PDB file of C-alpha atoms and ligand atoms in Angstrom:
ATOM      1  CA  MET A  17     103.151 113.959 145.461  1.00  0.00           C
ATOM      2  CA  ARG A  18      99.842 113.999 143.373  1.00  0.00           C
ATOM      3  CA  THR A  19      99.033 112.259 140.101  1.00  0.00           C
ATOM      4  CA  GLN A  20      97.075 114.129 137.422  1.00  0.00           C
ATOM      5  CA  PRO A  21      94.233 112.283 135.695  1.00  0.00           C
ATOM      6  CA  PHE A  22      95.010 110.971 132.699  1.00  0.00           C
ATOM      7  CA  GLU A  23      92.140 110.938 129.715  1.00  0.00           C
ATOM      8  CA  ALA A  24      93.690 111.158 126.337  1.00  0.00           C
ATOM      9  CA  ALA A  25      96.429 110.194 124.244  1.00  0.00           C
ATOM     10  CA  ILE A  26      97.734 112.573 121.418  1.00  0.00           C
ATOM     11  CA  PHE A  27     100.128 110.964 118.831  1.00  0.00           C
ATOM     12  CA  ASP A  28     102.590 112.721 116.429  1.00  0.00           C
ATOM     13  CA  LEU A  29     102.379 110.482 113.126  1.00  0.00           C
ATOM     14  CA  ASP A  30     105.467 111.027 111.190  1.00  0.00           C
ATOM     15  CA  GLY A  31     108.274 108.816 112.786  1.00  0.00           C
ATOM     16  CA  VAL A  32     105.855 107.929 115.824  1.00  0.00           C
ATOM     17  CA  ILE A  33     103.205 105.953 114.151  1.00  0.00           C
ATOM     18  CA  VAL A  34     104.949 105.518 110.614  1.00  0.00           C
ATOM     19  CA  ASP A  35     108.152 105.960 109.407  1.00  0.00           C
ATOM     20  CA  THR A  36     107.507 108.551 107.061  1.00  0.00           C
ATOM     21  CA  ALA A  37     110.367 110.826 108.381  1.00  0.00           C
ATOM     22  CA  LYS A  38     112.822 109.052 106.035  1.00  0.00           C
ATOM     23  CA  PHE A  39     110.738 109.541 102.924  1.00  0.00           C
ATOM     24  CA  HIS A  40     110.480 113.355 103.692  1.00  0.00           C
ATOM     25  CA  TYR A  41     114.544 113.201 104.007  1.00  0.00           C
ATOM     26  CA  GLN A  42     114.840 111.328 100.721  1.00  0.00           C
ATOM     27  CA  ALA A  43     112.419 113.881  98.689  1.00  0.00           C
ATOM     28  CA  TRP A  44     114.235 117.029 100.588  1.00  0.00           C
ATOM     29  CA  LYS A  45     117.920 115.484  99.597  1.00  0.00           C
ATOM     30  CA  SER A  46     116.528 114.869  96.001  1.00  0.00           C
ATOM     31  CA  LEU A  47     115.390 118.469  95.742  1.00  0.00           C
ATOM     32  CA  ALA A  48     118.626 119.907  97.301  1.00  0.00           C
ATOM     33  CA  GLY A  49     120.539 117.727  94.770  1.00  0.00           C
ATOM     34  CA  GLU A  50     118.806 119.446  91.770  1.00  0.00           C
ATOM     35  CA  LEU A  51     119.540 122.761  93.720  1.00  0.00           C
ATOM     36  CA  GLY A  52     123.148 121.786  93.638  1.00  0.00           C
ATOM     37  CA  PHE A  53     123.796 121.219  97.220  1.00  0.00           C
ATOM     38  CA  ASP A  54     124.156 118.264  99.542  1.00  0.00           C
ATOM     39  CA  PHE A  55     121.782 117.928 102.313  1.00  0.00           C
ATOM     40  CA  SER A  56     122.679 115.523 105.436  1.00  0.00           C
ATOM     41  CA  GLU A  57     120.512 113.614 107.856  1.00  0.00           C
ATOM     42  CA  ARG A  58     121.793 115.534 110.828  1.00  0.00           C
ATOM     43  CA  GLU A  59     120.552 118.999 108.880  1.00  0.00           C
ATOM     44  CA  ASN A  60     117.574 117.216 108.261  1.00  0.00           C
ATOM     45  CA  GLU A  61     116.809 116.889 111.970  1.00  0.00           C
ATOM     46  CA  GLN A  62     115.794 120.277 112.452  1.00  0.00           C
ATOM     47  CA  LEU A  63     113.021 119.926 109.524  1.00  0.00           C
ATOM     48  CA  LYS A  64     111.108 117.405 111.717  1.00  0.00           C
ATOM     49  CA  GLY A  65     107.742 118.421 112.746  1.00  0.00           C
ATOM     50  CA  VAL A  66     107.753 121.862 111.066  1.00  0.00           C
ATOM     51  CA  SER A  67     105.549 122.618 108.269  1.00  0.00           C
ATOM     52  CA  ARG A  68     106.322 122.116 104.633  1.00  0.00           C
ATOM     53  CA  MET A  69     107.215 125.566 103.559  1.00  0.00           C
ATOM     54  CA  GLU A  70     109.322 126.269 106.769  1.00  0.00           C
ATOM     55  CA  SER A  71     111.135 123.054 105.908  1.00  0.00           C
ATOM     56  CA  LEU A  72     111.817 124.430 102.472  1.00  0.00           C
ATOM     57  CA  ASP A  73     113.244 127.697 103.894  1.00  0.00           C
ATOM     58  CA  LEU A  74     115.489 125.846 106.421  1.00  0.00           C
ATOM     59  CA  LEU A  75     116.767 123.411 103.339  1.00  0.00           C
ATOM     60  CA  LEU A  76     117.428 126.832 101.276  1.00  0.00           C
ATOM     61  CA  ARG A  77     119.283 128.099 104.031  1.00  0.00           C
ATOM     62  CA  VAL A  78     121.425 125.087 104.214  1.00  0.00           C
ATOM     63  CA  GLY A  79     122.146 125.617 100.674  1.00  0.00           C
ATOM     64  CA  GLY A  80     123.236 129.320 101.173  1.00  0.00           C
ATOM     65  CA  ILE A  81     119.706 130.422  99.384  1.00  0.00           C
ATOM     66  CA  THR A  82     118.558 133.328 100.986  1.00  0.00           C
ATOM     67  CA  GLU A  83     116.201 135.204  98.414  1.00  0.00           C
ATOM     68  CA  MET A  84     113.659 133.432  96.345  1.00  0.00           C
ATOM     69  CA  PRO A  85     110.229 134.481  95.019  1.00  0.00           C
ATOM     70  CA  LEU A  86     107.130 133.253  96.663  1.00  0.00           C
ATOM     71  CA  THR A  87     105.856 131.536  93.474  1.00  0.00           C
ATOM     72  CA  ARG A  88     109.337 129.642  92.931  1.00  0.00           C
ATOM     73  CA  ARG A  89     109.238 128.480  96.590  1.00  0.00           C
ATOM     74  CA  GLU A  90     105.615 127.019  96.178  1.00  0.00           C
ATOM     75  CA  ALA A  91     106.525 125.278  93.187  1.00  0.00           C
ATOM     76  CA  LEU A  92     109.845 123.695  94.638  1.00  0.00           C
ATOM     77  CA  ALA A  93     107.750 122.526  97.636  1.00  0.00           C
ATOM     78  CA  ASN A  94     105.123 121.207  95.468  1.00  0.00           C
ATOM     79  CA  ARG A  95     107.955 119.218  93.496  1.00  0.00           C
ATOM     80  CA  LYS A  96     109.124 117.696  96.946  1.00  0.00           C
ATOM     81  CA  ASN A  97     105.843 116.494  97.979  1.00  0.00           C
ATOM     82  CA  GLU A  98     105.024 114.977  94.542  1.00  0.00           C
ATOM     83  CA  TRP A  99     108.030 112.889  94.968  1.00  0.00           C
ATOM     84  CA  TYR A 100     107.053 112.535  98.939  1.00  0.00           C
ATOM     85  CA  LYS A 101     103.485 111.138  97.902  1.00  0.00           C
ATOM     86  CA  GLU A 102     105.069 108.468  95.510  1.00  0.00           C
ATOM     87  CA  TYR A 103     106.968 106.960  98.425  1.00  0.00           C
ATOM     88  CA  LEU A 104     103.769 107.270 100.644  1.00  0.00           C
ATOM     89  CA  ALA A 105     101.951 105.369  98.172  1.00  0.00           C
ATOM     90  CA  THR A 106     104.018 102.371  98.777  1.00  0.00           C
ATOM     91  CA  LEU A 107     102.844 102.134 102.431  1.00  0.00           C
ATOM     92  CA  THR A 108     101.015  99.368 103.899  1.00  0.00           C
ATOM     93  CA  PRO A 109      99.406  98.570 107.226  1.00  0.00           C
ATOM     94  CA  ALA A 110     102.522  96.302 107.842  1.00  0.00           C
ATOM     95  CA  ASP A 111     104.691  99.782 108.086  1.00  0.00           C
ATOM     96  CA  VAL A 112     102.996 100.826 111.291  1.00  0.00           C
ATOM     97  CA  LEU A 113     105.803 100.750 113.838  1.00  0.00           C
ATOM     98  CA  PRO A 114     106.446  97.904 116.108  1.00  0.00           C
ATOM     99  CA  GLY A 115     104.155  98.068 119.222  1.00  0.00           C
ATOM    100  CA  VAL A 116     101.981 100.959 118.096  1.00  0.00           C
ATOM    101  CA  ARG A 117      98.842  98.840 117.327  1.00  0.00           C
ATOM    102  CA  SER A 118      98.968  97.038 120.709  1.00  0.00           C
ATOM    103  CA  PHE A 119      99.757 100.028 122.497  1.00  0.00           C
ATOM    104  CA  LEU A 120      96.765 101.932 121.163  1.00  0.00           C
ATOM    105  CA  ALA A 121      94.418  99.175 121.616  1.00  0.00           C
ATOM    106  CA  HIS A 122      95.414  98.872 125.193  1.00  0.00           C
ATOM    107  CA  LEU A 123      94.942 102.376 125.931  1.00  0.00           C
ATOM    108  CA  ARG A 124      91.439 102.426 124.271  1.00  0.00           C
ATOM    109  CA  SER A 125      90.571  99.357 126.073  1.00  0.00           C
ATOM    110  CA  CYS A 126      91.200 101.393 129.476  1.00  0.00           C
ATOM    111  CA  GLY A 127      88.683 104.386 128.354  1.00  0.00           C
ATOM    112  CA  ILE A 128      91.764 106.485 126.986  1.00  0.00           C
ATOM    113  CA  ARG A 129      90.648 108.643 124.118  1.00  0.00           C
ATOM    114  CA  THR A 130      93.125 108.984 121.297  1.00  0.00           C
ATOM    115  CA  ALA A 131      94.066 111.664 118.612  1.00  0.00           C
ATOM    116  CA  ILE A 132      96.517 112.338 115.842  1.00  0.00           C
ATOM    117  CA  ALA A 133      98.092 115.625 116.003  1.00  0.00           C
ATOM    118  CA  SER A 134     100.629 116.347 112.870  1.00  0.00           C
ATOM    119  CA  ALA A 135     101.848 119.120 111.000  1.00  0.00           C
ATOM    120  CA  SER A 136     101.456 117.128 107.773  1.00  0.00           C
ATOM    121  CA  LYS A 137      98.777 117.894 104.953  1.00  0.00           C
ATOM    122  CA  ASN A 138      99.284 114.393 103.952  1.00  0.00           C
ATOM    123  CA  ALA A 139      98.133 112.807 107.219  1.00  0.00           C
ATOM    124  CA  PRO A 140      94.561 111.570 105.969  1.00  0.00           C
ATOM    125  CA  PHE A 141      96.349 109.666 103.188  1.00  0.00           C
ATOM    126  CA  ILE A 142      98.955 108.074 105.376  1.00  0.00           C
ATOM    127  CA  MET A 143      96.429 107.073 107.966  1.00  0.00           C
ATOM    128  CA  ASP A 144      94.624 105.421 105.242  1.00  0.00           C
ATOM    129  CA  GLN A 145      97.411 103.702 103.669  1.00  0.00           C
ATOM    130  CA  VAL A 146      98.130 101.968 106.847  1.00  0.00           C
ATOM    131  CA  ASN A 147      94.763 101.862 107.911  1.00  0.00           C
ATOM    132  CA  ILE A 148      94.894 103.260 111.315  1.00  0.00           C
ATOM    133  CA  ARG A 149      91.911 105.538 111.235  1.00  0.00           C
ATOM    134  CA  PRO A 150      89.644 103.307 113.514  1.00  0.00           C
ATOM    135  CA  LEU A 151      92.161 103.423 116.226  1.00  0.00           C
ATOM    136  CA  PHE A 152      91.719 107.374 116.562  1.00  0.00           C
ATOM    137  CA  ASP A 153      88.714 109.360 118.066  1.00  0.00           C
ATOM    138  CA  ALA A 154      90.066 112.796 116.433  1.00  0.00           C
ATOM    139  CA  ILE A 155      92.623 114.022 113.857  1.00  0.00           C
ATOM    140  CA  ALA A 156      94.061 117.588 113.954  1.00  0.00           C
ATOM    141  CA  ASP A 157      96.640 117.999 111.004  1.00  0.00           C
ATOM    142  CA  GLY A 158      98.228 120.207 108.545  1.00  0.00           C
ATOM    143  CA  ASN A 159      94.975 120.963 106.803  1.00  0.00           C
ATOM    144  CA  SER A 160      92.938 122.177 109.885  1.00  0.00           C
ATOM    145  CA  ILE A 161      95.838 124.313 111.430  1.00  0.00           C
ATOM    146  CA  VAL A 162      97.409 127.599 110.597  1.00  0.00           C
ATOM    147  CA  LYS A 163     100.500 127.752 112.962  1.00  0.00           C
ATOM    148  CA  ALA A 164     102.761 124.650 112.966  1.00  0.00           C
ATOM    149  CA  LYS A 165     104.750 123.043 115.781  1.00  0.00           C
ATOM    150  CA  PRO A 166     106.381 124.278 117.848  1.00  0.00           C
ATOM    151  CA  ASP A 167     103.171 126.482 118.063  1.00  0.00           C
ATOM    152  CA  PRO A 168     100.686 124.517 120.608  1.00  0.00           C
ATOM    153  CA  GLU A 169      97.684 124.917 117.952  1.00  0.00           C
ATOM    154  CA  VAL A 170      97.529 121.366 116.747  1.00  0.00           C
ATOM    155  CA  PHE A 171      97.990 119.907 120.272  1.00  0.00           C
ATOM    156  CA  LEU A 172      95.121 122.147 121.548  1.00  0.00           C
ATOM    157  CA  GLN A 173      92.648 121.646 118.639  1.00  0.00           C
ATOM    158  CA  ALA A 174      93.452 117.854 119.050  1.00  0.00           C
ATOM    159  CA  ALA A 175      92.159 118.272 122.677  1.00  0.00           C
ATOM    160  CA  ARG A 176      89.221 120.231 121.904  1.00  0.00           C
ATOM    161  CA  GLN A 177      88.185 117.502 119.492  1.00  0.00           C
ATOM    162  CA  LEU A 178      88.408 115.192 121.959  1.00  0.00           C
ATOM    163  CA  GLY A 179      86.579 117.250 124.424  1.00  0.00           C
ATOM    164  CA  VAL A 180      89.594 116.778 126.920  1.00  0.00           C
ATOM    165  CA  ALA A 181      91.533 119.639 128.924  1.00  0.00           C
ATOM    166  CA  PRO A 182      95.134 119.756 127.965  1.00  0.00           C
ATOM    167  CA  GLY A 183      96.277 118.941 131.373  1.00  0.00           C
ATOM    168  CA  ALA A 184      94.936 115.509 131.253  1.00  0.00           C
ATOM    169  CA  CYS A 185      96.551 114.795 127.942  1.00  0.00           C
ATOM    170  CA  PHE A 186      99.650 112.982 127.186  1.00  0.00           C
ATOM    171  CA  VAL A 187     101.583 113.704 123.842  1.00  0.00           C
ATOM    172  CA  PHE A 188     103.834 110.964 122.157  1.00  0.00           C
ATOM    173  CA  GLU A 189     106.299 113.092 119.876  1.00  0.00           C
ATOM    174  CA  GLY A 190     109.208 112.159 117.698  1.00  0.00           C
ATOM    175  CA  ALA A 191     110.508 115.565 117.004  1.00  0.00           C
ATOM    176  CA  ALA A 192     111.843 118.519 118.908  1.00  0.00           C
ATOM    177  CA  ALA A 193     109.416 121.017 117.521  1.00  0.00           C
ATOM    178  CA  GLY A 194     106.481 118.741 118.498  1.00  0.00           C
ATOM    179  CA  VAL A 195     108.112 118.341 122.231  1.00  0.00           C
ATOM    180  CA  GLU A 196     107.917 122.153 122.426  1.00  0.00           C
ATOM    181  CA  GLY A 197     104.598 122.806 121.122  1.00  0.00           C
ATOM    182  CA  ALA A 198     102.899 120.019 123.702  1.00  0.00           C
ATOM    183  CA  ILE A 199     104.870 121.578 126.474  1.00  0.00           C
ATOM    184  CA  ARG A 200     103.478 124.858 125.386  1.00  0.00           C
ATOM    185  CA  ALA A 201      99.896 123.430 125.196  1.00  0.00           C
ATOM    186  CA  GLY A 202     100.467 122.667 129.046  1.00  0.00           C
ATOM    187  CA  MET A 203     100.487 118.725 128.349  1.00  0.00           C
ATOM    188  CA  ARG A 204     102.762 116.017 129.251  1.00  0.00           C
ATOM    189  CA  VAL A 205     105.158 114.641 126.616  1.00  0.00           C
ATOM    190  CA  VAL A 206     106.704 111.196 125.943  1.00  0.00           C
ATOM    191  CA  GLY A 207     109.558 111.500 123.524  1.00  0.00           C
ATOM    192  CA  ILE A 208     109.910 108.599 121.322  1.00  0.00           C
ATOM    193  CA  GLY A 209     113.556 108.298 119.953  1.00  0.00           C
ATOM    194  CA  ASP A 210     116.778 110.022 120.287  1.00  0.00           C
ATOM    195  CA  GLY A 211     117.297 111.283 123.836  1.00  0.00           C
ATOM    196  CA  GLN A 212     119.599 114.520 122.821  1.00  0.00           C
ATOM    197  CA  GLN A 213     117.101 115.527 120.114  1.00  0.00           C
ATOM    198  CA  LEU A 214     114.131 115.287 122.621  1.00  0.00           C
ATOM    199  CA  ALA A 215     115.763 116.477 125.802  1.00  0.00           C
ATOM    200  CA  ARG A 216     112.744 118.495 126.754  1.00  0.00           C
ATOM    201  CA  ALA A 217     110.477 115.522 127.089  1.00  0.00           C
ATOM    202  CA  HIS A 218     109.304 114.583 130.467  1.00  0.00           C
ATOM    203  CA  LEU A 219     110.140 110.835 129.637  1.00  0.00           C
ATOM    204  CA  ILE A 220     111.930 109.280 126.676  1.00  0.00           C
ATOM    205  CA  ILE A 221     111.539 105.623 125.215  1.00  0.00           C
ATOM    206  CA  ASN A 222     113.243 104.174 122.433  1.00  0.00           C
ATOM    207  CA  SER A 223     110.009 102.561 120.708  1.00  0.00           C
ATOM    208  CA  PHE A 224     106.317 101.495 122.191  1.00  0.00           C
ATOM    209  CA  GLN A 225     107.641  98.009 122.287  1.00  0.00           C
ATOM    210  CA  GLN A 226     110.039  99.126 125.163  1.00  0.00           C
ATOM    211  CA  LEU A 227     107.375  99.368 127.821  1.00  0.00           C
ATOM    212  CA  GLU A 228     103.653  98.144 128.469  1.00  0.00           C
ATOM    213  CA  PRO A 229     101.267 101.236 128.701  1.00  0.00           C
ATOM    214  CA  VAL A 230     100.141 100.604 132.126  1.00  0.00           C
ATOM    215  CA  ILE A 231     103.744 100.289 133.143  1.00  0.00           C
ATOM    216  CA  LEU A 232     104.727 103.250 131.129  1.00  0.00           C
ATOM    217  CA  LEU A 233     101.867 105.474 132.546  1.00  0.00           C
ATOM    218  CA  SER A 234     102.477 104.184 136.074  1.00  0.00           C
ATOM    219  CA  GLN A 235     106.099 105.545 135.853  1.00  0.00           C
ATOM    220  CA  ILE A 236     105.105 109.079 135.424  1.00  0.00           C
ATOM    221  CA  THR A 237     103.914 111.115 138.359  1.00  0.00           C
ATOM    222  CA  VAL A 238     103.451 114.581 138.456  1.00  0.00           C
ATOM    223  CA  THR A 239     104.845 116.587 141.460  1.00  0.00           C
ATOM    224  CA  GLY A 240     104.284 119.854 142.954  1.00  0.00           C
ATOM    225  CA  ASP A 241     101.562 122.211 142.480  1.00  0.00           C
ATOM    226  CA  SER A 242     102.821 124.491 140.072  1.00  0.00           C
ATOM    227  CA  GLY A 243     104.477 123.570 136.568  1.00  0.00           C
ATOM    228  CA  TRP A 244     105.074 120.109 135.093  1.00  0.00           C
ATOM    229  CA  GLY A 245     107.808 118.329 137.681  1.00  0.00           C
ATOM    230  CA  VAL A 246     107.321 114.928 135.856  1.00  0.00           C
ATOM    231  CA  CYS A 247     109.537 112.404 137.425  1.00  0.00           C
ATOM    232  CA  LEU A 248     109.931 108.716 137.324  1.00  0.00           C
ATOM    233  CA  ASN A 249     108.298 106.992 140.461  1.00  0.00           C
ATOM    234  CA  GLU A 250     110.890 105.266 142.947  1.00  0.00           C
ATOM    235  CA  GLN A 251     109.024 102.126 143.134  1.00  0.00           C
TER     236      GLN A 251
HETATM  237  P1  B16 B 327     103.733 117.677 104.739  1.00  0.00           P
HETATM  238  P2  B16 B 327     104.458 115.330 111.873  1.00  0.00           P
HETATM  239  C1  B16 B 327     105.238 116.655 109.956  1.00  0.00           C
HETATM  240  O1  B16 B 327     104.689 115.623 110.501  1.00  0.00           O
HETATM  241  C2  B16 B 327     106.649 116.304 109.458  1.00  0.00           C
HETATM  242  O2  B16 B 327     107.402 115.919 110.671  1.00  0.00           O
HETATM  243  C3  B16 B 327     107.344 117.513 108.893  1.00  0.00           C
HETATM  244  O3  B16 B 327     108.777 116.924 108.663  1.00  0.00           O
HETATM  245  C4  B16 B 327     106.698 117.717 107.824  1.00  0.00           C
HETATM  246  O4  B16 B 327     107.263 118.984 106.999  1.00  0.00           O
HETATM  247  C5  B16 B 327     105.306 118.274 107.988  1.00  0.00           C
HETATM  248  O5  B16 B 327     104.623 117.110 108.820  1.00  0.00           O
HETATM  249  C6  B16 B 327     104.329 118.689 106.948  1.00  0.00           C
HETATM  250  O6  B16 B 327     104.300 117.575 106.201  1.00  0.00           O
HETATM  251  O7  B16 B 327     104.637 118.321 103.719  1.00  0.00           O
HETATM  252  O8  B16 B 327     103.140 116.137 104.404  1.00  0.00           O
HETATM  253  O9  B16 B 327     102.364 118.665 104.711  1.00  0.00           O
HETATM  254  O10 B16 B 327     105.648 114.993 112.607  1.00  0.00           O
HETATM  255  O11 B16 B 327     103.813 116.655 112.723  1.00  0.00           O
HETATM  256  O12 B16 B 327     103.319 114.217 112.122  1.00  0.00           O
END
């Protein structure tokens, strides 16, 4: 059994650092209402981590709308984003999820580099609202990538900015699309949240309060010479 060197931690933003997932849902639900159909929380799960325009297409599919000109779709996506930004404007530093700040501070005190990997174009605004920029060495987000999760681009870009090899990165993800993207990037993934949705993650925890960073990381060991057979340590 061998342990991979661990040099960097890459974090999803929405639903992992701040619970903006609920704001996305409220804004998409309002848009669905205007278009004349209902949109459930279960249906919203598939939108998590994917880009704004792909989210709109998924929403329209729920409403049985398959054909719509691009200009109209862009107008709808902008409308949703305006509502979403109104919610974001209410965020304060107190909205950072429990345990996140101390987890990040602990990692950084151990010399671990940290980055955000988010599909969101609103990531810089959210980070400023809750004042977490000083906790990160790099930001890869929806403004700098072409392909959204589950493509690995955002994770690879974050690792490149940090100057760390993908295999030395841990990703902390709250969405299935992100877990998939991180795996494709050749990184180890800790899923934060629903075990069923995040089943492909190497380890799943409920929140950063659940485990001390050192204990968490000592529990993850990589086995074998090929692939990522991550398992919980016996001891
Ligand atoms: P925006 P993440 C993702 O952020 C969200 O999970 C996803 O629901 C959203 O559609 C996407 O960002 C784009 O966000 O509309 O703000 O550009 O989870 O990758 O941090």
